[in-house]
C-alpha cells in the first residue's frame, strides 16, 4: 500500500477497509433547562456524542480544538467551528486559514498534542492507541473514522456540530449537501450504460461500488469495472494493467494527479492502455486528489466533477 496524503486515502489504502465503527450519529444532550444562571447549559452543554470511541461527553463548549484529520478540519471550518480550532495536522491544507502545524494524524505525538492544551482532539484514526493515551491525561477525544456510506459522513458532520456547539450550522450544511446530491442524481443521464474506473494510485489500486467513493459514483448510474476484479471483496482491489485494458472503461477518473502526476499521457504509456476508449475519446478525468479522498462538505464538489464528466460522455 502506497504512502498517502490525506486521512481518507490513508484509511482506504492503509487498512483497505476502515468503516465507521460505532458510528450512528446519535447525539444526546444532557443539559438542564435554559436559565440565566447556566449559560453553558443554555448553549446546549453538557452534551454527549456517540463516536467511534464510544460516548464522549463534553461539559462545556470546546474553545481549543485540535484536528488531526484533514477531512474533519474541512468540516470544522464549514460548520463555523474554525475560530475554536487552535491547530490542525500536517495534512490539513484546506481551508487556507486553518492553523496548520507539524502535528501528525498518522504518527501522533502525545506530548506535542498535550502541549497545545486542547479541550477537544478530533481524529479519524486511532493510530498508536492515541485515544487511550490522551484519555489517560483527561484530554477529550472524538474519534470519527472514515465513513463507509454517505449517511455516515452526514452523521459525522452532525456529531462535530453537536460537540463544538455548532449544531444548527452543521445541520444546515448536511441539509444543503443532501439537496445538492439529490439534484445531481436527478439530473444524471438514465439511458447511458457507461463504465468507469476510479484510480487511487498508479499501482493501480481502485475502489469498488461498495466503498464510500463508490457510492458517490453510484448516483450517476455507471458500472464500476473494479467490481469484477480479483480481490474486489475487500473494496479496494489492486488491478492489473491487463484487467483494465480488457475492461476498457468509458471513463477513467484519476485521484492521483497532484501526488503522482498522472494524466492521460502517463496512462497511455502503460502496457496495453494506449487504445483504451477513455484515452482515445478524451474521457480521462483529473480529479483534485484532496477532494477525492476526504469526506467532508466538499464531497459535493467531487460529485459535481463526476456529474459533469458523465454528462459530457453521455452527450457523445
Coordinates of C-alpha atoms in Angstrom, one line a residue:
X1 CA 0.0 0.0 0.0
X2 CA 1.3 3.4 -1.0
X3 CA 2.0 6.4 1.2
X4 CA -0.9 8.7 1.0
X5 CA -1.5 12.4 1.5
X6 CA -4.8 12.5 3.3
X7 CA -6.6 10.8 6.1
X8 CA -9.3 9.3 3.9
X9 CA -6.8 7.9 1.4
X10 CA -4.8 6.6 4.3
X11 CA -8.0 4.8 5.5
X12 CA -8.7 3.5 2.1
X13 CA -5.3 2.0 1.5
X14 CA -3.7 1.8 4.9
X15 CA -6.2 -0.8 6.1
X16 CA -8.1 -1.4 2.8
X17 CA -11.3 -1.3 4.7
X18 CA -11.8 1.2 7.6
X19 CA -15.5 1.6 8.2
X20 CA -17.1 4.0 10.7
X21 CA -17.4 1.5 13.5
X22 CA -19.7 2.6 16.3
X23 CA -21.0 5.4 14.1
X24 CA -24.7 6.1 14.3
X25 CA -24.6 9.9 14.6
X26 CA -26.5 9.8 17.8
X27 CA -26.2 12.8 20.0
X28 CA -27.7 13.0 23.5
X29 CA -28.0 16.4 25.2
X30 CA -27.8 16.2 28.9
X31 CA -28.1 19.8 29.7
X32 CA -30.6 21.3 32.1
X33 CA -33.3 23.7 31.1
X34 CA -32.0 27.0 29.9
X35 CA -31.6 29.6 32.7
X36 CA -29.7 32.9 33.1
X37 CA -27.5 31.2 35.7
X38 CA -26.4 28.4 33.4
X39 CA -25.0 29.9 30.2
X40 CA -23.2 26.6 29.3
X41 CA -26.4 24.6 29.6
X42 CA -28.3 27.2 27.6
X43 CA -25.8 26.7 24.8
X44 CA -26.5 23.0 24.7
X45 CA -23.9 21.7 27.1
X46 CA -23.0 19.3 28.6
X47 CA -23.5 17.1 25.5
X48 CA -22.8 13.5 24.8
X49 CA -21.9 12.4 21.3
X50 CA -21.7 8.7 20.2
X51 CA -18.5 8.5 18.3
X52 CA -16.2 5.7 17.1
X53 CA -14.6 5.6 20.6
X54 CA -18.0 5.3 22.3
X55 CA -19.9 8.0 24.1
X56 CA -18.0 11.3 24.5
X57 CA -19.3 13.8 27.0
X58 CA -18.2 17.4 26.8
X59 CA -19.1 19.5 29.8
X60 CA -18.7 22.8 28.0
X61 CA -18.2 24.3 24.5
X62 CA -14.6 23.5 23.5
X63 CA -12.5 26.5 22.7
X64 CA -9.1 24.9 22.0
X65 CA -9.7 22.2 19.4
X66 CA -7.0 20.2 17.6
X67 CA -7.9 18.4 14.4
X68 CA -5.7 15.5 13.3
X69 CA -7.8 14.7 10.3
X70 CA -7.8 16.7 7.0
X71 CA -11.4 15.8 6.4
X72 CA -12.6 16.9 9.8
X73 CA -10.6 20.1 9.6
X74 CA -12.7 21.0 6.5
X75 CA -15.9 20.1 8.3
X76 CA -15.0 22.1 11.4
X77 CA -14.5 25.3 9.4
X78 CA -17.6 24.6 7.3
X79 CA -19.8 24.4 10.3
X80 CA -18.5 27.6 12.0
X81 CA -16.0 26.0 14.4
X82 CA -13.0 27.5 12.8
X83 CA -12.4 30.1 15.5
X84 CA -12.2 27.3 18.1
X85 CA -9.5 25.4 16.2
X86 CA -6.0 26.2 17.5
X87 CA -4.0 23.6 15.5
X88 CA -4.5 21.1 12.7
X89 CA -2.4 18.3 11.4
X90 CA 0.3 18.5 8.7
X91 CA -2.1 17.1 6.0
X92 CA -4.8 19.7 6.6
X93 CA -4.3 22.1 3.7
X94 CA -7.9 23.4 3.4
X95 CA -9.2 25.9 4.1
X96 CA -6.2 28.2 3.8
X97 CA -6.8 29.8 7.2
X98 CA -6.6 26.5 9.1
X99 CA -3.8 26.8 11.6
X100 CA -1.5 24.1 10.1
X101 CA 1.2 22.6 12.3
X102 CA 3.6 19.7 12.3
X103 CA 1.3 17.5 14.3
X104 CA 0.6 14.2 12.6
X105 CA -2.5 12.1 12.5
X106 CA -0.5 9.1 11.2
X107 CA 2.2 9.3 13.8
X108 CA 0.6 11.2 16.7
X109 CA 2.8 12.6 19.4
X110 CA 1.0 12.7 22.7
X111 CA 3.4 15.2 24.3
X112 CA 3.1 17.6 21.3
X113 CA -0.6 17.4 21.4
X114 CA -1.0 18.0 25.1
X115 CA 1.4 20.9 25.0
X116 CA -1.2 22.8 23.0
X117 CA -3.6 22.4 26.0
X118 CA -6.6 21.2 23.8
X119 CA -10.0 20.8 25.3
X120 CA -11.0 18.6 22.3
X121 CA -9.0 16.5 19.9
X122 CA -10.7 15.3 16.7
X123 CA -9.3 12.2 15.0
X124 CA -10.2 9.8 12.1
X125 CA -7.6 7.1 13.0
X126 CA -6.7 5.6 16.4
X127 CA -3.0 5.4 15.5
X128 CA -0.7 4.1 18.2
X129 CA -3.7 3.9 20.6
X130 CA -3.7 7.7 20.8
X131 CA -7.3 7.7 22.0
X132 CA -6.4 5.8 25.2
X133 CA -3.1 7.7 25.6
X134 CA -4.9 11.1 25.6
X135 CA -7.6 9.6 27.8
X136 CA -5.1 8.9 30.5
X137 CA -4.4 12.6 30.5
X138 CA -8.1 13.5 30.6
X139 CA -8.0 15.1 27.1
X140 CA -11.4 14.7 25.5
X141 CA -11.1 12.9 22.1
X142 CA -13.7 12.5 19.4
X143 CA -12.9 9.6 17.0
X144 CA -14.8 9.8 13.8
X145 CA -13.4 7.2 11.4
X146 CA -13.6 7.2 7.6
X147 CA -17.2 6.5 6.7
X148 CA -18.4 3.6 4.6
X149 CA -21.6 5.3 3.5
X150 CA -22.7 8.9 2.7
X151 CA -25.2 8.8 5.6
X152 CA -22.3 8.1 7.9
X153 CA -20.4 11.1 6.6
X154 CA -23.5 13.2 7.2
X155 CA -23.7 11.8 10.8
X156 CA -20.1 12.7 11.5
X157 CA -20.7 16.3 10.4
X158 CA -23.7 16.4 12.7
X159 CA -21.6 14.9 15.5
X160 CA -18.9 17.6 15.1
X161 CA -21.6 20.3 15.2
X162 CA -23.0 19.0 18.5
X163 CA -19.6 18.5 20.0
X164 CA -18.4 22.0 19.2
X165 CA -21.6 23.9 19.9
X166 CA -22.4 24.5 16.2
X167 CA -25.3 22.1 15.9
X168 CA -27.6 24.3 13.9
X169 CA -24.9 25.2 11.3
X170 CA -23.9 21.6 11.0
X171 CA -27.4 20.6 10.3
X172 CA -27.7 23.3 7.7
X173 CA -24.5 22.1 6.0
X174 CA -25.9 18.5 5.9
X175 CA -29.2 19.6 4.6
X176 CA -27.5 21.6 1.8
X177 CA -25.3 18.6 0.9
X178 CA -28.2 16.2 0.7
X179 CA -30.2 18.7 -1.5
X180 CA -27.2 19.1 -3.9
X181 CA -26.6 15.3 -4.1
X182 CA -30.3 14.7 -4.8
X183 CA -30.2 17.3 -7.5
X184 CA -27.2 15.7 -9.2
X185 CA -28.8 12.3 -9.0
X186 CA -32.0 13.5 -10.6
X187 CA -30.1 15.2 -13.5
X188 CA -27.9 12.2 -14.2
X189 CA -28.4 10.5 -17.6
X190 CA -30.5 7.4 -17.1
X191 CA -30.2 5.8 -20.6
X192 CA -26.5 5.5 -20.9
X193 CA -24.7 2.4 -19.8
X194 CA -21.3 3.9 -19.0
X195 CA -18.5 2.1 -17.3
X196 CA -15.8 3.7 -15.3
X197 CA -12.5 3.2 -13.4
X198 CA -11.6 5.2 -10.4
X199 CA -7.8 5.2 -9.7
X200 CA -6.5 5.7 -6.2
X201 CA -2.9 5.4 -7.3
X202 CA -0.8 4.2 -10.2
X203 CA -0.2 0.7 -8.7
X204 CA -3.0 0.7 -9.6
X205 CA -5.4 0.4 -6.7
X206 CA -9.1 1.0 -7.4
X207 CA -12.3 1.4 -5.3
X208 CA -15.4 -0.7 -5.8
X209 CA -19.1 0.3 -5.6
X210 CA -19.3 -1.0 -2.0
X211 CA -16.9 1.8 -0.8
X212 CA -17.7 5.3 0.2
X213 CA -16.3 6.7 -3.0
X214 CA -18.1 4.1 -5.0
X215 CA -21.4 5.1 -3.5
X216 CA -20.9 8.6 -4.8
X217 CA -20.4 7.3 -8.3
X218 CA -23.4 5.1 -8.0
X219 CA -25.8 8.1 -8.1
X220 CA -24.8 8.5 -11.7
X221 CA -25.8 5.0 -12.7
X222 CA -22.5 3.9 -14.0
X223 CA -20.9 0.5 -13.8
X224 CA -17.6 0.2 -11.9
X225 CA -15.2 -2.2 -13.6
X226 CA -13.4 -2.8 -10.3
X227 CA -16.5 -4.7 -9.0
X228 CA -15.5 -7.8 -11.0
X229 CA -11.8 -7.6 -10.3
X230 CA -9.9 -10.2 -8.3
X231 CA -9.9 -9.1 -4.6
X232 CA -12.9 -6.9 -5.1
X233 CA -14.5 -8.2 -1.9
X234 CA -12.1 -6.0 0.1
X235 CA -13.4 -2.9 -1.6
X236 CA -10.0 -1.7 -2.8
X237 CA -8.6 -4.2 -5.2
X238 CA -5.2 -3.9 -6.8
X239 CA -5.8 -4.2 -10.5
X240 CA -3.6 -5.5 -13.2
X241 CA -2.9 -3.4 -16.3
X242 CA -4.4 -6.3 -18.3
X243 CA -7.6 -6.2 -16.4
X244 CA -8.2 -2.5 -17.0
X245 CA -7.2 -2.9 -20.7
X246 CA -9.7 -5.8 -21.1
X247 CA -12.5 -3.9 -19.3
X248 CA -11.9 -0.8 -21.4
X249 CA -13.9 1.7 -19.3
X250 CA -15.7 4.5 -20.9
X251 CA -14.4 7.0 -18.3
X252 CA -11.3 7.0 -16.1
X253 CA -11.2 9.1 -13.0
X254 CA -7.8 9.9 -11.6
X255 CA -7.4 10.7 -7.9
X256 CA -3.6 10.6 -8.1
X257 CA -3.0 13.8 -10.1
X258 CA -1.2 16.0 -7.5
X259 CA 0.5 13.3 -5.7
X260 CA 1.7 11.2 -8.6
X261 CA 1.4 13.4 -11.7
X262 CA -0.9 11.1 -13.5
X263 CA -2.8 12.2 -16.6
X264 CA -4.0 10.9 -20.0
X265 CA -0.4 10.9 -21.3
X266 CA 1.0 8.9 -18.5
X267 CA -1.8 6.4 -18.8
X268 CA -1.2 5.9 -22.5
X269 CA 2.3 4.8 -21.7
X270 CA 1.1 1.9 -19.6
X271 CA 1.2 -1.6 -21.3
X272 CA -2.0 -2.1 -23.4
X273 CA -3.6 1.2 -22.3
X274 CA -2.9 3.4 -25.3
X275 CA -6.0 2.2 -27.2
X276 CA -8.4 2.5 -24.2
X277 CA -11.7 4.2 -25.1
X278 CA -11.4 6.7 -22.3
X279 CA -8.0 7.8 -23.6
X280 CA -8.9 7.9 -27.3
X281 CA -12.2 9.8 -26.5
X282 CA -10.6 12.2 -24.1
X283 CA -12.6 11.0 -21.2
X284 CA -9.8 10.8 -18.6
X285 CA -11.0 13.0 -15.8
X286 CA -8.4 14.7 -13.5
X287 CA -9.8 14.9 -10.0
X288 CA -8.5 17.0 -7.1
X289 CA -6.6 14.5 -5.0
X290 CA -7.7 16.1 -1.8
X291 CA -11.4 16.5 -2.6
X292 CA -11.5 12.9 -3.9
X293 CA -10.0 11.4 -0.7
X294 CA -11.9 13.3 2.0
X295 CA -15.5 13.0 3.2
X296 CA -16.4 16.5 4.4
X297 CA -18.7 19.1 2.8
X298 CA -16.6 19.1 -0.4
X299 CA -17.9 15.7 -1.3
X300 CA -20.5 17.7 -3.2
X301 CA -17.7 19.3 -5.3
X302 CA -16.4 15.8 -6.1
X303 CA -19.9 14.7 -7.2
X304 CA -20.3 17.8 -9.4
X305 CA -17.0 17.0 -11.1
X306 CA -18.1 13.4 -11.7
X307 CA -21.5 14.6 -12.9
X308 CA -20.0 17.0 -15.4
X309 CA -17.8 14.2 -16.8
X310 CA -20.8 11.8 -17.1
X311 CA -22.9 14.5 -18.9
X312 CA -20.0 15.1 -21.4
X313 CA -19.6 11.3 -22.0
X314 CA -23.3 10.8 -22.4
X315 CA -23.6 13.5 -25.0
X316 CA -21.1 11.8 -27.3

